[in-house]
mmCIF file of N, CA and C in Angstrom:
data_model
loop_
_atom_site.group_PDB
_atom_site.id
_atom_site.type_symbol
_atom_site.label_atom_id
_atom_site.label_comp_id
_atom_site.label_asym_id
_atom_site.label_seq_id
_atom_site.Cartn_x
_atom_site.Cartn_y
_atom_site.Cartn_z
ATOM 1 N N UNK A 810 40.241 -46.565 139.387
ATOM 2 C CA UNK A 810 41.225 -45.540 139.641
ATOM 3 C C UNK A 810 40.699 -44.192 139.166
ATOM 4 N N UNK A 811 40.723 -43.222 140.044
ATOM 5 C CA UNK A 811 40.260 -41.890 139.685
ATOM 6 C C UNK A 811 41.435 -41.037 139.222
ATOM 7 N N UNK A 812 41.274 -40.440 138.058
ATOM 8 C CA UNK A 812 42.308 -39.573 137.511
ATOM 9 C C UNK A 812 42.050 -38.139 137.967
ATOM 10 N N UNK A 813 43.064 -37.485 138.497
ATOM 11 C CA UNK A 813 42.965 -36.097 138.923
ATOM 12 C C UNK A 813 44.179 -35.326 138.433
ATOM 13 N N UNK A 814 44.062 -34.017 138.517
ATOM 14 C CA UNK A 814 45.185 -33.132 138.245
ATOM 15 C C UNK A 814 45.693 -32.589 139.568
ATOM 16 N N UNK A 815 46.955 -32.250 139.633
ATOM 17 C CA UNK A 815 47.494 -31.589 140.820
ATOM 18 C C UNK A 815 48.163 -30.295 140.396
ATOM 19 N N UNK A 816 48.118 -29.344 141.304
ATOM 20 C CA UNK A 816 48.707 -28.027 141.070
ATOM 21 C C UNK A 816 49.395 -27.604 142.355
ATOM 22 N N UNK A 817 50.655 -27.222 142.241
ATOM 23 C CA UNK A 817 51.409 -26.776 143.407
ATOM 24 C C UNK A 817 51.794 -25.316 143.234
ATOM 25 N N UNK A 818 51.544 -24.534 144.265
ATOM 26 C CA UNK A 818 51.941 -23.131 144.278
ATOM 27 C C UNK A 818 52.136 -22.693 145.721
ATOM 28 N N UNK A 819 53.127 -21.872 145.930
ATOM 29 C CA UNK A 819 53.442 -21.347 147.265
ATOM 30 C C UNK A 819 53.563 -22.449 148.309
ATOM 31 N N UNK A 820 54.126 -23.580 147.913
ATOM 32 C CA UNK A 820 54.353 -24.678 148.832
ATOM 33 C C UNK A 820 53.114 -25.481 149.191
ATOM 34 N N UNK A 821 52.005 -25.216 148.533
ATOM 35 C CA UNK A 821 50.767 -25.950 148.808
ATOM 36 C C UNK A 821 50.353 -26.724 147.560
ATOM 37 N N UNK A 822 49.896 -27.960 147.788
ATOM 38 C CA UNK A 822 49.478 -28.835 146.688
ATOM 39 C C UNK A 822 47.953 -28.901 146.649
ATOM 40 N N UNK A 823 47.403 -28.708 145.468
ATOM 41 C CA UNK A 823 45.955 -28.752 145.255
ATOM 42 C C UNK A 823 45.624 -29.912 144.329
ATOM 43 N N UNK A 824 44.479 -30.528 144.554
ATOM 44 C CA UNK A 824 44.026 -31.641 143.721
ATOM 45 C C UNK A 824 42.672 -31.289 143.117
ATOM 46 N N UNK A 825 42.512 -31.601 141.841
ATOM 47 C CA UNK A 825 41.257 -31.332 141.146
ATOM 48 C C UNK A 825 40.205 -32.373 141.508
ATOM 49 N N UNK A 826 39.008 -32.113 141.018
ATOM 50 C CA UNK A 826 37.968 -33.141 141.062
ATOM 51 C C UNK A 826 38.421 -34.265 140.134
ATOM 52 N N UNK A 827 37.883 -35.446 140.299
ATOM 53 C CA UNK A 827 38.243 -36.546 139.386
ATOM 54 C C UNK A 827 37.752 -36.283 137.957
ATOM 55 N N UNK A 828 38.525 -36.767 136.999
ATOM 56 C CA UNK A 828 38.125 -36.717 135.595
ATOM 57 C C UNK A 828 36.823 -37.493 135.467
ATOM 58 N N UNK A 829 35.809 -36.855 134.887
ATOM 59 C CA UNK A 829 34.492 -37.478 134.828
ATOM 60 C C UNK A 829 33.872 -37.297 133.441
ATOM 61 N N UNK A 830 32.615 -37.719 133.326
ATOM 62 C CA UNK A 830 31.912 -37.660 132.055
ATOM 63 C C UNK A 830 31.820 -36.229 131.542
ATOM 64 N N UNK A 831 31.570 -35.274 132.431
ATOM 65 C CA UNK A 831 31.457 -33.874 132.020
ATOM 66 C C UNK A 831 32.776 -33.367 131.430
ATOM 67 N N UNK A 832 33.892 -33.675 132.074
ATOM 68 C CA UNK A 832 35.204 -33.280 131.547
ATOM 69 C C UNK A 832 35.425 -33.928 130.175
ATOM 70 N N UNK A 833 35.035 -35.178 130.058
ATOM 71 C CA UNK A 833 35.145 -35.890 128.787
ATOM 72 C C UNK A 833 34.339 -35.163 127.703
ATOM 73 N N UNK A 834 33.129 -34.733 128.034
ATOM 74 C CA UNK A 834 32.269 -34.031 127.069
ATOM 75 C C UNK A 834 32.849 -32.676 126.677
ATOM 76 N N UNK A 835 33.430 -31.960 127.640
ATOM 77 C CA UNK A 835 34.043 -30.660 127.349
ATOM 78 C C UNK A 835 35.155 -30.835 126.323
ATOM 79 N N UNK A 836 35.999 -31.833 126.536
ATOM 80 C CA UNK A 836 37.103 -32.089 125.613
ATOM 81 C C UNK A 836 36.563 -32.549 124.263
ATOM 82 N N UNK A 837 35.599 -33.466 124.278
ATOM 83 C CA UNK A 837 35.048 -33.986 123.033
ATOM 84 C C UNK A 837 34.388 -32.871 122.212
ATOM 85 N N UNK A 838 33.638 -31.994 122.863
ATOM 86 C CA UNK A 838 32.997 -30.886 122.143
ATOM 87 C C UNK A 838 34.035 -29.989 121.478
ATOM 88 N N UNK A 839 35.082 -29.643 122.215
ATOM 89 C CA UNK A 839 36.137 -28.794 121.653
ATOM 90 C C UNK A 839 36.859 -29.516 120.513
ATOM 91 N N UNK A 840 37.071 -30.809 120.684
ATOM 92 C CA UNK A 840 37.774 -31.599 119.659
ATOM 93 C C UNK A 840 36.953 -31.687 118.384
ATOM 94 N N UNK A 841 35.668 -31.917 118.496
ATOM 95 C CA UNK A 841 34.843 -32.061 117.293
ATOM 96 C C UNK A 841 34.591 -30.726 116.601
ATOM 97 N N UNK A 842 34.640 -29.628 117.353
ATOM 98 C CA UNK A 842 34.451 -28.307 116.741
ATOM 99 C C UNK A 842 35.694 -27.848 115.994
ATOM 100 N N UNK A 843 36.861 -28.287 116.437
ATOM 101 C CA UNK A 843 38.102 -27.822 115.825
ATOM 102 C C UNK A 843 39.125 -28.951 115.854
ATOM 103 N N UNK A 844 39.003 -29.857 114.933
ATOM 104 C CA UNK A 844 39.897 -31.016 114.903
ATOM 105 C C UNK A 844 41.346 -30.638 114.663
ATOM 106 N N UNK A 845 41.596 -29.485 114.043
ATOM 107 C CA UNK A 845 42.959 -29.073 113.753
ATOM 108 C C UNK A 845 43.663 -28.448 114.959
ATOM 109 N N UNK A 846 42.910 -28.089 115.978
ATOM 110 C CA UNK A 846 43.526 -27.514 117.170
ATOM 111 C C UNK A 846 44.282 -28.585 117.935
ATOM 112 N N UNK A 847 45.259 -28.184 118.685
ATOM 113 C CA UNK A 847 46.028 -29.136 119.475
ATOM 114 C C UNK A 847 45.334 -29.476 120.782
ATOM 115 N N UNK A 848 45.959 -30.339 121.543
ATOM 116 C CA UNK A 848 45.352 -30.779 122.798
ATOM 117 C C UNK A 848 45.134 -29.626 123.771
ATOM 118 N N UNK A 849 45.973 -28.576 123.713
ATOM 119 C CA UNK A 849 45.773 -27.437 124.617
ATOM 120 C C UNK A 849 44.435 -26.769 124.330
ATOM 121 N N UNK A 850 44.154 -26.536 123.077
ATOM 122 C CA UNK A 850 42.879 -25.908 122.715
ATOM 123 C C UNK A 850 41.696 -26.804 123.104
ATOM 124 N N UNK A 851 41.860 -28.105 122.979
ATOM 125 C CA UNK A 851 40.773 -29.030 123.284
ATOM 126 C C UNK A 851 40.542 -29.189 124.779
ATOM 127 N N UNK A 852 41.569 -29.017 125.587
ATOM 128 C CA UNK A 852 41.482 -29.386 127.000
ATOM 129 C C UNK A 852 41.486 -28.226 127.994
ATOM 130 N N UNK A 853 41.769 -27.015 127.557
ATOM 131 C CA UNK A 853 41.936 -25.919 128.521
ATOM 132 C C UNK A 853 40.681 -25.638 129.331
ATOM 133 N N UNK A 854 39.493 -25.736 128.742
ATOM 134 C CA UNK A 854 38.269 -25.506 129.505
ATOM 135 C C UNK A 854 38.012 -26.629 130.508
ATOM 136 N N UNK A 855 38.470 -27.821 130.176
ATOM 137 C CA UNK A 855 38.312 -28.948 131.102
ATOM 138 C C UNK A 855 39.187 -28.760 132.341
ATOM 139 N N UNK A 856 40.354 -28.118 132.180
ATOM 140 C CA UNK A 856 41.188 -27.810 133.352
ATOM 141 C C UNK A 856 40.398 -26.903 134.296
ATOM 142 N N UNK A 857 39.814 -25.844 133.747
ATOM 143 C CA UNK A 857 39.003 -24.928 134.565
ATOM 144 C C UNK A 857 37.888 -25.692 135.275
ATOM 145 N N UNK A 858 37.175 -26.518 134.522
ATOM 146 C CA UNK A 858 36.060 -27.291 135.085
ATOM 147 C C UNK A 858 36.515 -28.185 136.244
ATOM 148 N N UNK A 859 37.622 -28.884 136.065
ATOM 149 C CA UNK A 859 38.057 -29.835 137.093
ATOM 150 C C UNK A 859 38.503 -29.152 138.387
ATOM 151 N N UNK A 860 38.883 -27.897 138.307
ATOM 152 C CA UNK A 860 39.261 -27.181 139.528
ATOM 153 C C UNK A 860 38.110 -26.368 140.116
ATOM 154 N N UNK A 861 36.967 -26.298 139.435
ATOM 155 C CA UNK A 861 35.796 -25.613 139.991
ATOM 156 C C UNK A 861 35.386 -26.292 141.287
ATOM 157 N N UNK A 862 35.078 -25.487 142.294
ATOM 158 C CA UNK A 862 34.635 -26.041 143.570
ATOM 159 C C UNK A 862 35.764 -26.519 144.457
ATOM 160 N N UNK A 863 37.014 -26.322 144.026
ATOM 161 C CA UNK A 863 38.165 -26.666 144.859
ATOM 162 C C UNK A 863 38.744 -25.367 145.413
ATOM 163 N N UNK A 864 39.841 -25.467 146.119
ATOM 164 C CA UNK A 864 40.491 -24.278 146.666
ATOM 165 C C UNK A 864 41.258 -23.485 145.610
ATOM 166 N N UNK A 865 41.365 -24.011 144.407
ATOM 167 C CA UNK A 865 42.043 -23.291 143.323
ATOM 168 C C UNK A 865 41.051 -22.302 142.716
ATOM 169 N N UNK A 866 41.409 -21.038 142.731
ATOM 170 C CA UNK A 866 40.536 -20.010 142.181
ATOM 171 C C UNK A 866 40.812 -19.812 140.694
ATOM 172 N N UNK A 867 39.881 -19.170 140.020
ATOM 173 C CA UNK A 867 40.075 -18.883 138.602
ATOM 174 C C UNK A 867 41.278 -17.962 138.410
ATOM 175 N N UNK A 868 41.510 -17.041 139.345
ATOM 176 C CA UNK A 868 42.694 -16.176 139.263
ATOM 177 C C UNK A 868 43.978 -16.996 139.311
ATOM 178 N N UNK A 869 43.995 -18.031 140.139
ATOM 179 C CA UNK A 869 45.173 -18.898 140.208
ATOM 180 C C UNK A 869 45.386 -19.619 138.881
ATOM 181 N N UNK A 870 44.306 -20.089 138.299
ATOM 182 C CA UNK A 870 44.406 -20.788 137.014
ATOM 183 C C UNK A 870 44.877 -19.825 135.925
ATOM 184 N N UNK A 871 44.303 -18.620 135.918
ATOM 185 C CA UNK A 871 44.665 -17.640 134.897
ATOM 186 C C UNK A 871 46.124 -17.197 135.009
ATOM 187 N N UNK A 872 46.673 -17.207 136.220
ATOM 188 C CA UNK A 872 48.061 -16.773 136.402
ATOM 189 C C UNK A 872 49.049 -17.948 136.380
ATOM 190 N N UNK A 873 48.539 -19.138 136.122
ATOM 191 C CA UNK A 873 49.374 -20.338 136.080
ATOM 192 C C UNK A 873 50.403 -20.231 134.957
ATOM 193 N N UNK A 874 51.587 -20.711 135.206
ATOM 194 C CA UNK A 874 52.630 -20.782 134.186
ATOM 195 C C UNK A 874 52.102 -21.565 132.989
ATOM 196 N N UNK A 875 52.317 -21.043 131.793
ATOM 197 C CA UNK A 875 51.791 -21.680 130.584
ATOM 198 C C UNK A 875 52.297 -23.109 130.424
ATOM 199 N N UNK A 876 53.537 -23.347 130.807
ATOM 200 C CA UNK A 876 54.073 -24.701 130.718
ATOM 201 C C UNK A 876 53.325 -25.672 131.607
ATOM 202 N N UNK A 877 52.952 -25.210 132.803
ATOM 203 C CA UNK A 877 52.189 -26.066 133.715
ATOM 204 C C UNK A 877 50.791 -26.326 133.172
ATOM 205 N N UNK A 878 50.175 -25.281 132.641
ATOM 206 C CA UNK A 878 48.824 -25.431 132.087
ATOM 207 C C UNK A 878 48.850 -26.392 130.885
ATOM 208 N N UNK A 879 49.857 -26.268 130.041
ATOM 209 C CA UNK A 879 49.986 -27.181 128.899
ATOM 210 C C UNK A 879 50.194 -28.611 129.392
ATOM 211 N N UNK A 880 50.988 -28.780 130.448
ATOM 212 C CA UNK A 880 51.198 -30.114 131.016
ATOM 213 C C UNK A 880 49.902 -30.731 131.515
ATOM 214 N N UNK A 881 49.051 -29.910 132.151
ATOM 215 C CA UNK A 881 47.758 -30.411 132.624
ATOM 216 C C UNK A 881 46.879 -30.801 131.445
ATOM 217 N N UNK A 882 46.909 -29.994 130.397
ATOM 218 C CA UNK A 882 46.123 -30.316 129.200
ATOM 219 C C UNK A 882 46.614 -31.610 128.557
ATOM 220 N N UNK A 883 47.913 -31.794 128.523
ATOM 221 C CA UNK A 883 48.478 -33.030 127.974
ATOM 222 C C UNK A 883 47.981 -34.236 128.789
ATOM 223 N N UNK A 884 47.973 -34.090 130.102
ATOM 224 C CA UNK A 884 47.491 -35.169 130.968
ATOM 225 C C UNK A 884 46.013 -35.450 130.704
ATOM 226 N N UNK A 885 45.206 -34.398 130.597
ATOM 227 C CA UNK A 885 43.780 -34.593 130.312
ATOM 228 C C UNK A 885 43.569 -35.245 128.952
ATOM 229 N N UNK A 886 44.377 -34.872 127.981
ATOM 230 C CA UNK A 886 44.265 -35.487 126.654
ATOM 231 C C UNK A 886 44.523 -36.986 126.738
ATOM 232 N N UNK A 887 45.511 -37.377 127.548
ATOM 233 C CA UNK A 887 45.784 -38.809 127.734
ATOM 234 C C UNK A 887 44.590 -39.501 128.397
ATOM 235 N N UNK A 888 43.996 -38.860 129.418
ATOM 236 C CA UNK A 888 42.808 -39.436 130.066
ATOM 237 C C UNK A 888 41.711 -39.644 129.017
ATOM 238 N N UNK A 889 41.499 -38.629 128.196
ATOM 239 C CA UNK A 889 40.466 -38.657 127.153
ATOM 240 C C UNK A 889 40.712 -39.802 126.168
ATOM 241 N N UNK A 890 41.926 -39.904 125.677
ATOM 242 C CA UNK A 890 42.266 -40.965 124.722
ATOM 243 C C UNK A 890 42.133 -42.337 125.374
ATOM 244 N N UNK A 891 42.541 -42.456 126.635
ATOM 245 C CA UNK A 891 42.403 -43.730 127.348
ATOM 246 C C UNK A 891 40.944 -44.168 127.409
ATOM 247 N N UNK A 892 40.047 -43.231 127.670
ATOM 248 C CA UNK A 892 38.621 -43.566 127.734
ATOM 249 C C UNK A 892 38.115 -43.984 126.358
ATOM 250 N N UNK A 893 38.528 -43.244 125.340
ATOM 251 C CA UNK A 893 38.063 -43.569 123.982
ATOM 252 C C UNK A 893 38.556 -44.927 123.499
ATOM 253 N N UNK A 894 39.727 -45.308 123.919
ATOM 254 C CA UNK A 894 40.313 -46.547 123.406
ATOM 255 C C UNK A 894 40.168 -47.740 124.330
ATOM 256 N N UNK A 895 39.593 -47.519 125.509
ATOM 257 C CA UNK A 895 39.451 -48.642 126.446
ATOM 258 C C UNK A 895 38.306 -49.540 126.002
ATOM 259 N N UNK A 896 38.441 -50.799 126.331
ATOM 260 C CA UNK A 896 37.415 -51.775 126.018
ATOM 261 C C UNK A 896 36.534 -51.953 127.235
ATOM 262 N N UNK A 897 35.234 -52.046 126.998
ATOM 263 C CA UNK A 897 34.313 -52.342 128.096
ATOM 264 C C UNK A 897 34.498 -53.810 128.485
ATOM 265 N N UNK A 898 34.741 -54.000 129.748
ATOM 266 C CA UNK A 898 34.960 -55.376 130.203
ATOM 267 C C UNK A 898 33.841 -55.805 131.106
#
């Protein structure tokens, strides 16, 4: 199952690239540099990364409602924790 983010604006729905190793590393690097920061601080750059190369522009991301951006970060944090706690089968 591929984990993605979705963003809706002006009646159009956008989908990010799938959560991958690079996104995992972006979050992990931010987490290890500042363990006291919350999931928003750890995941915000990963949101940008996952929408790179899609129809979502950086201007769209920068003007995104903070609540929506925090929600995306919360989702990415769950993806990150799921990977860390999953067992190799």
